[in-house]
Amino acid sequence: MSEAETKRRTRRLSDSPADRRTAAALLRAGELVAIPTETVYGLAANALDERAVERIFSAKGRPQDNPLIVHIASQEDWAPLVRSIPAEAACLAEACWPGPLTMILRRSALVPERVSAGLNTVAVRLPAHPTARALIQESGCPLAAPSANRSGSPSPTDANRVLEDMDGRIAAVVDGGPCQVGVESTVLDLTGVEAGGRPRLLRPGGVTAARLESLIGSVEIDPAVTGRLREGERAASPGMKYKHYAPAAHVILVRGTAEGYIAFVNKQAGPQDAALCFEEDCDSLRTAFITYGRRDDPESQAHGLFDALRRLDEQRVRTAYAACPSVEGVGLAVYNRLLRAAGFETVDVQ
Ligand code: TXA
Ligand code: MG
C-alpha cells in the first residue's frame, strides 16, 4: 500500500439505502469495505477480483498462506464457486444458512487461487446479518471477507473497533451496530465426505458441534481446536496455527471452580494485573476486573469476549487472569479463542 493510501481517511457509512449504494459501488470498484455480520465485522472485497483480494492481505498484514472466506447472499450463489455440493453440505445449508456456519468444499475455477491462498478448496458462508446480505446483493459479487482486525488482534464486534485497526487502511466501514454472536463462524471441512471421510470441524463457532451432528451425523473435531499444533504438524485450517486474538496483555487461562478461581486471583494479581472474569465473580474479587459474560451463559461470553480482550489493552493491564469457560455448546468457541489469546498458557486450580 502506498504512503498516500495509508494516510487516506476511512469513511463511516450507515446502513441506509443511500450509504449501502455507496458501499456497493466501492466494492465493485475493487475497494475494501468493512461490513457488519452477525458474528464479527468482516473486511470485504470483491472475491472475483484478484487485485482487490490482494489488498485485504496488505490491509490486515495477513500471512499469505491464510485463505479467506467467500460470502454469498443466497444459496443459488454457492454452486458456481465449488466443484460439487455433497448431500451433507446441502442439508447443512438448508438448516443453518443464513447463519454462522462456513463450509469448505473443493474450489471451482471461478474463484481466484489467491482467495484460497493456493489451496484447491474454498470456504463459503451465507451470513444472517441483513446488511451483509444486502451489500453482497447490491455489489453483485461474492465478497471475500476475513475478520476486520489487523492480523493477530481480537476480531472487531462494532464499527469503532474496526476503525481502531483499519482507519486509513480501507475505503469505508458500514456501521450496522454491535454484532450479535460475537465470535467468528463455525468452520466445517466437507471436502472428504464424497470419498467416505467424516466432516471435520476446524473452528468452533455459533453453530455448535452438537447441532451439526444432529443434522449430518458424526463430525470429527480437528485436534487444533483445543490443542497446540506440534512442531512440523500441518494445520488443516491455516488460521489456527498463528498466535491469535491476542491482546498485548499477558493472558493466563485459569481452570477450576469459581471459588478456586477467585482465591487464586486474589492471591496472585498485582496492582497492574486484572481478572478477566464472569459477572458473578466481581463482588468477590479484590483486584481490577473486566467481565466477559455470565458464568453459565456461553452466548453472553461469546458476545463479550473480544471487546473485553481489547479493553485489557486500553486499561494497560499487564497480566490478565481469565476465568475458563465451560466447553459446552458455544462455550467451545469461547474456550478455543481464549486458549489462543493466552498462547495456550493455562493454570489448574481447585
Ligand atoms: O464469522 C466469520 O467467519 C468472519 C465473518 C467476517 O464472516 N470471518 C472470519 O474470517 O472469521 P477469518 O479470515 O478471520 O477466518 C477464516 C478462517 C481462518 O482460520 C482460515 O484459515 C480458515 O477460515 N479458512 C478459510 N478458507 C479455508 C480453506 N479453504 N481451507 C481451510 N481453512 C480455511
Ligand atoms: Mg480472523
Coordinates of C-alpha atoms and ligand atoms in Angstrom, one line a residue:
M1 CA 0.0 0.0 0.0
S2 CA 1.4 3.4 -0.9
E3 CA 2.1 6.2 1.6
A4 CA -0.8 8.3 0.1
E5 CA -3.2 5.4 0.5
T6 CA -2.3 4.7 4.2
K7 CA -2.9 8.3 5.0
R8 CA -6.4 8.4 3.5
R9 CA -9.3 8.6 5.9
T10 CA -11.8 5.8 6.1
R11 CA -15.4 6.8 5.5
R12 CA -18.0 5.8 8.1
L13 CA -21.2 4.8 6.3
S14 CA -24.6 3.9 7.9
D15 CA -26.8 1.0 6.7
S16 CA -29.2 3.4 5.0
P17 CA -30.1 2.6 1.4
A18 CA -28.1 5.5 0.0
D19 CA -25.0 4.6 2.1
R20 CA -25.4 1.0 1.0
R21 CA -25.3 2.0 -2.6
T22 CA -22.1 3.9 -1.9
A23 CA -20.5 0.9 -0.2
A24 CA -21.6 -1.4 -3.0
A25 CA -20.1 0.9 -5.6
L26 CA -16.8 1.0 -3.7
L27 CA -16.8 -2.8 -3.6
R28 CA -17.5 -3.1 -7.3
A29 CA -14.6 -0.7 -7.9
G30 CA -12.2 -3.0 -6.1
E31 CA -12.0 -1.1 -2.8
L32 CA -12.1 -2.6 0.7
V33 CA -15.2 -2.0 2.9
A34 CA -15.7 -3.3 6.4
I35 CA -19.2 -4.8 6.8
P36 CA -21.2 -6.0 9.8
T37 CA -22.1 -9.6 10.0
E38 CA -23.9 -11.5 12.8
T39 CA -20.6 -12.9 14.1
V40 CA -17.9 -10.2 13.8
Y41 CA -17.2 -7.4 11.3
G42 CA -15.7 -8.5 8.0
L43 CA -13.1 -6.8 5.8
A44 CA -14.8 -7.2 2.4
A45 CA -13.6 -7.1 -1.2
N46 CA -14.9 -8.5 -4.5
A47 CA -13.9 -12.2 -4.2
L48 CA -13.6 -12.5 -8.0
D49 CA -11.1 -9.5 -8.3
E50 CA -7.6 -10.7 -7.6
R51 CA -6.2 -7.2 -7.0
A52 CA -9.0 -6.4 -4.6
V53 CA -8.3 -9.6 -2.7
E54 CA -4.6 -8.8 -2.6
R55 CA -5.5 -5.6 -0.8
I56 CA -7.1 -7.5 2.0
F57 CA -3.9 -9.2 2.8
S58 CA -1.9 -6.0 2.9
A59 CA -4.5 -4.0 4.9
K60 CA -4.6 -6.7 7.5
G61 CA -1.0 -7.7 7.5
R62 CA -2.3 -11.2 6.9
P63 CA 0.1 -14.1 6.3
Q64 CA 0.0 -15.0 2.6
D65 CA -0.9 -18.7 3.3
N66 CA -4.1 -17.9 5.2
P67 CA -7.2 -18.4 3.0
L68 CA -10.3 -16.2 3.0
I69 CA -14.0 -17.0 3.4
V70 CA -16.2 -16.1 0.5
H71 CA -19.6 -14.6 1.5
I72 CA -22.8 -15.1 -0.6
A73 CA -26.3 -13.6 -0.4
S74 CA -28.4 -16.6 -1.4
Q75 CA -28.0 -20.4 -1.8
E76 CA -28.1 -20.2 -5.6
D77 CA -24.8 -18.3 -5.5
W78 CA -23.0 -21.3 -4.0
A79 CA -22.9 -23.8 -6.9
P80 CA -20.7 -21.7 -9.2
L81 CA -18.0 -21.4 -6.5
V82 CA -17.5 -25.1 -5.8
R83 CA -16.9 -28.3 -7.8
S84 CA -19.8 -30.2 -6.2
I85 CA -22.1 -29.9 -3.3
P86 CA -22.3 -33.2 -1.3
A87 CA -25.6 -34.2 0.3
E88 CA -24.3 -33.4 3.8
A89 CA -23.4 -29.8 2.7
A90 CA -26.8 -29.3 1.1
C91 CA -28.5 -30.5 4.3
L92 CA -26.5 -28.1 6.5
A93 CA -27.1 -25.1 4.1
E94 CA -30.8 -25.8 4.3
A95 CA -30.8 -25.9 8.1
C96 CA -28.1 -23.4 9.1
W97 CA -28.0 -20.8 6.4
P98 CA -28.2 -17.9 6.7
G99 CA -26.1 -18.1 9.8
P100 CA -22.7 -18.5 11.4
L101 CA -21.6 -21.6 9.5
T102 CA -18.7 -21.7 6.9
M103 CA -18.4 -24.8 4.7
I104 CA -15.2 -25.8 2.9
L105 CA -15.6 -27.6 -0.4
R106 CA -13.4 -28.1 -3.5
R107 CA -12.9 -24.8 -5.3
S108 CA -14.2 -24.1 -8.9
A109 CA -12.2 -22.3 -11.5
L110 CA -14.3 -19.2 -10.9
V111 CA -12.6 -18.5 -7.6
P112 CA -9.2 -16.9 -7.8
E113 CA -6.4 -19.1 -6.3
R114 CA -5.4 -16.1 -4.2
V115 CA -8.7 -16.2 -2.2
S116 CA -7.8 -19.7 -1.0
A117 CA -4.1 -18.9 -0.6
G118 CA -3.3 -21.5 -3.2
L119 CA -5.4 -24.4 -1.7
N120 CA -7.8 -26.3 -4.1
T121 CA -10.7 -25.7 -1.7
V122 CA -12.9 -22.7 -0.9
A123 CA -14.7 -21.6 2.3
V124 CA -18.2 -20.3 1.8
R125 CA -20.6 -18.7 4.1
L126 CA -24.1 -17.1 3.8
P127 CA -24.3 -14.6 6.7
A128 CA -27.5 -13.9 8.6
H129 CA -27.0 -10.1 9.1
P130 CA -29.4 -8.3 6.7
T131 CA -26.9 -5.5 6.0
A132 CA -24.3 -8.0 4.9
R133 CA -26.7 -9.8 2.6
A134 CA -28.0 -6.5 1.2
L135 CA -24.4 -5.4 0.5
I136 CA -23.5 -8.7 -1.3
Q137 CA -26.6 -8.5 -3.4
E138 CA -26.1 -4.8 -4.3
S139 CA -22.5 -5.2 -5.1
G140 CA -23.4 -8.1 -7.4
C141 CA -20.4 -10.2 -6.5
P142 CA -19.4 -12.7 -3.8
L143 CA -17.4 -11.0 -1.1
A144 CA -14.1 -12.3 0.3
A145 CA -14.0 -11.2 4.0
P146 CA -11.8 -12.1 6.9
S147 CA -12.4 -10.5 10.3
A148 CA -11.8 -6.8 10.1
N149 CA -8.9 -6.7 12.6
R150 CA -5.2 -6.3 12.0
S151 CA -3.8 -9.9 11.8
G152 CA -3.4 -11.4 15.3
S153 CA -5.6 -8.9 17.1
P154 CA -9.1 -9.8 18.6
S155 CA -11.8 -9.6 16.0
P156 CA -13.9 -6.4 16.0
T157 CA -17.5 -6.6 17.1
D158 CA -18.5 -3.0 16.3
A159 CA -17.6 -0.2 13.9
N160 CA -15.4 1.7 16.3
R161 CA -13.3 -1.4 16.9
V162 CA -12.9 -1.8 13.2
L163 CA -11.6 1.8 12.9
E164 CA -9.1 1.3 15.7
D165 CA -7.3 -1.2 13.5
M166 CA -8.3 -0.1 10.0
D167 CA -8.7 3.7 9.9
G168 CA -6.8 4.9 6.8
R169 CA -6.3 1.4 5.5
I170 CA -9.7 0.8 4.0
A171 CA -12.2 2.9 2.0
A172 CA -15.1 2.6 4.3
V173 CA -16.8 0.9 7.2
V174 CA -20.6 0.3 7.2
D175 CA -21.9 0.7 10.8
G176 CA -24.5 -1.9 11.4
G177 CA -24.3 -1.7 15.2
P178 CA -22.8 -4.4 17.5
C179 CA -22.5 -8.0 16.3
Q180 CA -25.0 -10.4 17.8
V181 CA -22.9 -13.6 18.2
G182 CA -19.5 -12.0 18.9
V183 CA -17.2 -14.9 17.8
E184 CA -16.5 -16.0 14.3
S185 CA -18.4 -18.6 12.3
T186 CA -18.1 -22.4 12.8
V187 CA -15.7 -23.7 10.0
L188 CA -16.5 -27.2 8.8
D189 CA -14.4 -29.0 6.1
L190 CA -16.6 -31.2 3.9
T191 CA -14.0 -31.9 1.2
G192 CA -13.5 -35.6 2.2
V193 CA -17.2 -36.7 2.6
E194 CA -17.7 -37.7 -1.0
A195 CA -14.8 -40.2 -0.7
G196 CA -16.4 -41.6 2.5
G197 CA -14.5 -39.3 5.0
R198 CA -16.1 -37.6 8.0
P199 CA -16.8 -33.9 8.0
R200 CA -14.2 -32.1 10.1
L201 CA -14.7 -29.2 12.5
L202 CA -11.8 -26.8 12.0
R203 CA -13.1 -23.9 14.1
P204 CA -15.9 -23.9 16.6
G205 CA -18.4 -21.1 16.4
G206 CA -22.0 -20.0 16.7
V207 CA -23.3 -23.3 15.2
T208 CA -22.4 -25.9 17.7
A209 CA -20.9 -29.4 17.1
A210 CA -24.0 -31.0 18.7
R211 CA -26.2 -29.1 16.2
L212 CA -24.0 -30.3 13.2
E213 CA -24.1 -33.9 14.5
S214 CA -27.9 -33.8 14.9
L215 CA -28.1 -32.8 11.2
I216 CA -25.4 -34.9 9.5
G217 CA -24.2 -37.5 12.0
S218 CA -20.7 -37.8 13.4
V219 CA -18.2 -34.9 13.0
E220 CA -14.5 -35.1 13.7
I221 CA -13.1 -32.3 15.8
D222 CA -9.7 -31.2 14.5
P223 CA -7.0 -31.5 17.2
A224 CA -6.1 -27.8 16.7
V225 CA -9.5 -26.8 18.1
T226 CA -8.4 -27.5 21.7
G227 CA -4.7 -28.1 21.4
R228 CA -1.5 -26.6 20.2
L229 CA -0.1 -27.9 16.9
R230 CA 3.2 -29.8 17.4
E231 CA 6.4 -28.8 15.7
G232 CA 6.1 -29.6 12.0
E233 CA 2.4 -30.5 12.1
R234 CA 0.3 -29.2 9.3
A235 CA -2.8 -27.0 10.2
A236 CA -5.9 -28.1 8.3
S237 CA -7.1 -24.5 8.8
P238 CA -4.0 -22.3 8.3
G239 CA -5.6 -19.6 10.5
M240 CA -5.4 -22.0 13.5
K241 CA -1.6 -22.1 13.5
Y242 CA -1.0 -18.4 14.2
K243 CA -1.0 -16.6 17.6
H244 CA -4.4 -15.2 17.5
Y245 CA -6.9 -13.0 19.3
A246 CA -4.0 -11.8 21.4
P247 CA -4.0 -8.6 23.3
A248 CA -0.7 -7.1 24.3
A249 CA -1.5 -8.1 27.9
H250 CA -0.2 -11.4 29.1
V251 CA -3.3 -13.7 29.4
I252 CA -3.3 -16.8 31.6
L253 CA -6.3 -19.1 31.4
V254 CA -7.3 -20.3 34.9
R255 CA -9.2 -23.7 35.0
G256 CA -11.2 -24.8 38.1
T257 CA -14.2 -23.9 40.2
A258 CA -15.4 -20.4 40.7
E259 CA -14.1 -20.4 44.3
G260 CA -10.8 -21.7 43.2
Y261 CA -10.5 -19.0 40.5
I262 CA -11.4 -16.2 42.9
A263 CA -9.0 -17.4 45.6
F264 CA -6.2 -17.8 43.1
V265 CA -6.6 -14.3 41.5
N266 CA -7.0 -12.6 44.9
K267 CA -3.7 -14.1 45.9
Q268 CA -1.8 -13.8 42.6
A269 CA -2.8 -10.5 41.0
G270 CA -0.5 -7.5 41.4
P271 CA -1.5 -3.8 41.0
Q272 CA -1.1 -3.8 37.2
D273 CA -3.0 -7.1 36.7
A274 CA -6.7 -7.8 36.3
A275 CA -9.2 -10.6 36.3
L276 CA -10.9 -11.4 33.0
C277 CA -13.9 -12.9 34.7
F278 CA -17.7 -13.6 34.7
E279 CA -20.2 -11.0 36.1
E280 CA -20.9 -13.2 39.1
D281 CA -17.2 -13.1 40.2
C282 CA -16.9 -9.3 40.5
D283 CA -18.1 -8.9 44.1
S284 CA -15.7 -11.5 45.5
L285 CA -12.6 -10.1 43.7
R286 CA -10.2 -7.7 45.4
T287 CA -8.5 -6.9 42.1
A288 CA -9.3 -4.8 39.0
F289 CA -11.6 -6.8 36.7
I290 CA -13.1 -6.8 33.2
T291 CA -16.1 -9.1 32.6
Y292 CA -16.9 -11.2 29.6
G293 CA -20.4 -12.5 30.2
R294 CA -22.2 -14.7 32.8
R295 CA -20.7 -18.0 34.1
D296 CA -23.4 -20.3 32.9
D297 CA -24.3 -18.4 29.7
P298 CA -21.9 -19.2 26.8
E299 CA -23.8 -16.9 24.4
S300 CA -23.2 -13.9 26.7
Q301 CA -19.5 -14.9 26.9
A302 CA -19.2 -15.1 23.1
H303 CA -20.8 -11.8 22.8
G304 CA -18.5 -10.0 25.3
L305 CA -15.1 -11.8 24.8
F306 CA -13.4 -9.8 22.0
D307 CA -14.4 -6.4 23.4
A308 CA -13.1 -7.5 26.8
L309 CA -9.8 -8.6 25.3
R310 CA -9.4 -5.2 23.7
R311 CA -10.3 -3.4 26.9
L312 CA -7.4 -5.2 28.7
D313 CA -5.0 -3.2 26.5
E314 CA -6.9 0.1 26.8
Q315 CA -6.5 -0.3 30.6
R316 CA -2.9 -1.2 30.1
V317 CA -3.3 -4.5 32.1
R318 CA 0.0 -6.4 32.4
T319 CA -1.3 -9.9 33.3
A320 CA -4.9 -10.9 32.9
Y321 CA -6.1 -14.0 34.7
A322 CA -9.0 -15.3 32.6
A323 CA -11.8 -17.5 34.1
C324 CA -12.1 -20.6 32.0
P325 CA -15.5 -21.1 30.2
S326 CA -17.2 -24.5 30.0
V327 CA -16.7 -26.2 26.6
E328 CA -20.4 -27.0 26.2
G329 CA -22.3 -25.6 23.2
V330 CA -21.0 -22.2 22.1
G331 CA -18.6 -22.4 25.1
L332 CA -16.2 -24.5 22.9
A333 CA -15.8 -21.5 20.6
V334 CA -15.2 -19.2 23.6
Y335 CA -12.6 -21.6 25.0
N336 CA -10.9 -22.0 21.6
R337 CA -10.4 -18.2 21.3
L338 CA -9.3 -17.7 24.9
L339 CA -6.8 -20.5 24.7
R340 CA -5.2 -18.7 21.7
A341 CA -5.4 -15.3 23.4
A342 CA -3.5 -17.0 26.2
G343 CA -0.9 -18.5 23.8
F344 CA -2.0 -21.9 25.4
E345 CA -0.8 -20.8 28.9
T346 CA -3.1 -22.4 31.4
V347 CA -3.2 -22.9 35.2
D348 CA -5.3 -25.5 37.1
V349 CA -6.7 -24.5 40.5
Q350 CA -9.1 -26.4 42.9
Ligands
TXA1 O1 -17.6 -15.3 11.1 C1 -16.7 -15.3 10.3 O2 -16.3 -16.4 9.8 C2 -16.0 -14.0 9.9 C3 -17.0 -13.1 9.3 C4 -16.4 -11.8 8.7 O3 -17.7 -13.8 8.3 N1 -14.8 -14.2 9.1 C5 -13.7 -14.8 9.6 O4 -12.7 -14.9 8.6 O5 -13.6 -15.1 10.7 P1 -11.1 -15.1 9.1 O6 -10.4 -15.0 7.8 O7 -10.8 -14.3 10.2 O8 -11.1 -16.6 9.5 C6 -11.3 -17.6 8.5 C7 -10.8 -18.9 9.0 C8 -9.3 -18.9 9.0 O9 -8.9 -19.7 10.2 C9 -8.8 -19.6 7.7 O10 -7.6 -20.2 7.8 C10 -10.0 -20.6 7.5 O11 -11.1 -20.0 8.0 N2 -10.1 -20.9 6.1 C11 -10.6 -20.1 5.1 N3 -10.6 -20.8 3.9 C12 -10.1 -22.0 4.2 C13 -9.9 -23.2 3.4 N4 -10.1 -23.2 2.1 N5 -9.4 -24.3 4.0 C14 -9.1 -24.3 5.3 N6 -9.4 -23.2 6.1 C15 -9.8 -22.1 5.6
MG2 MG -9.8 -13.6 11.8

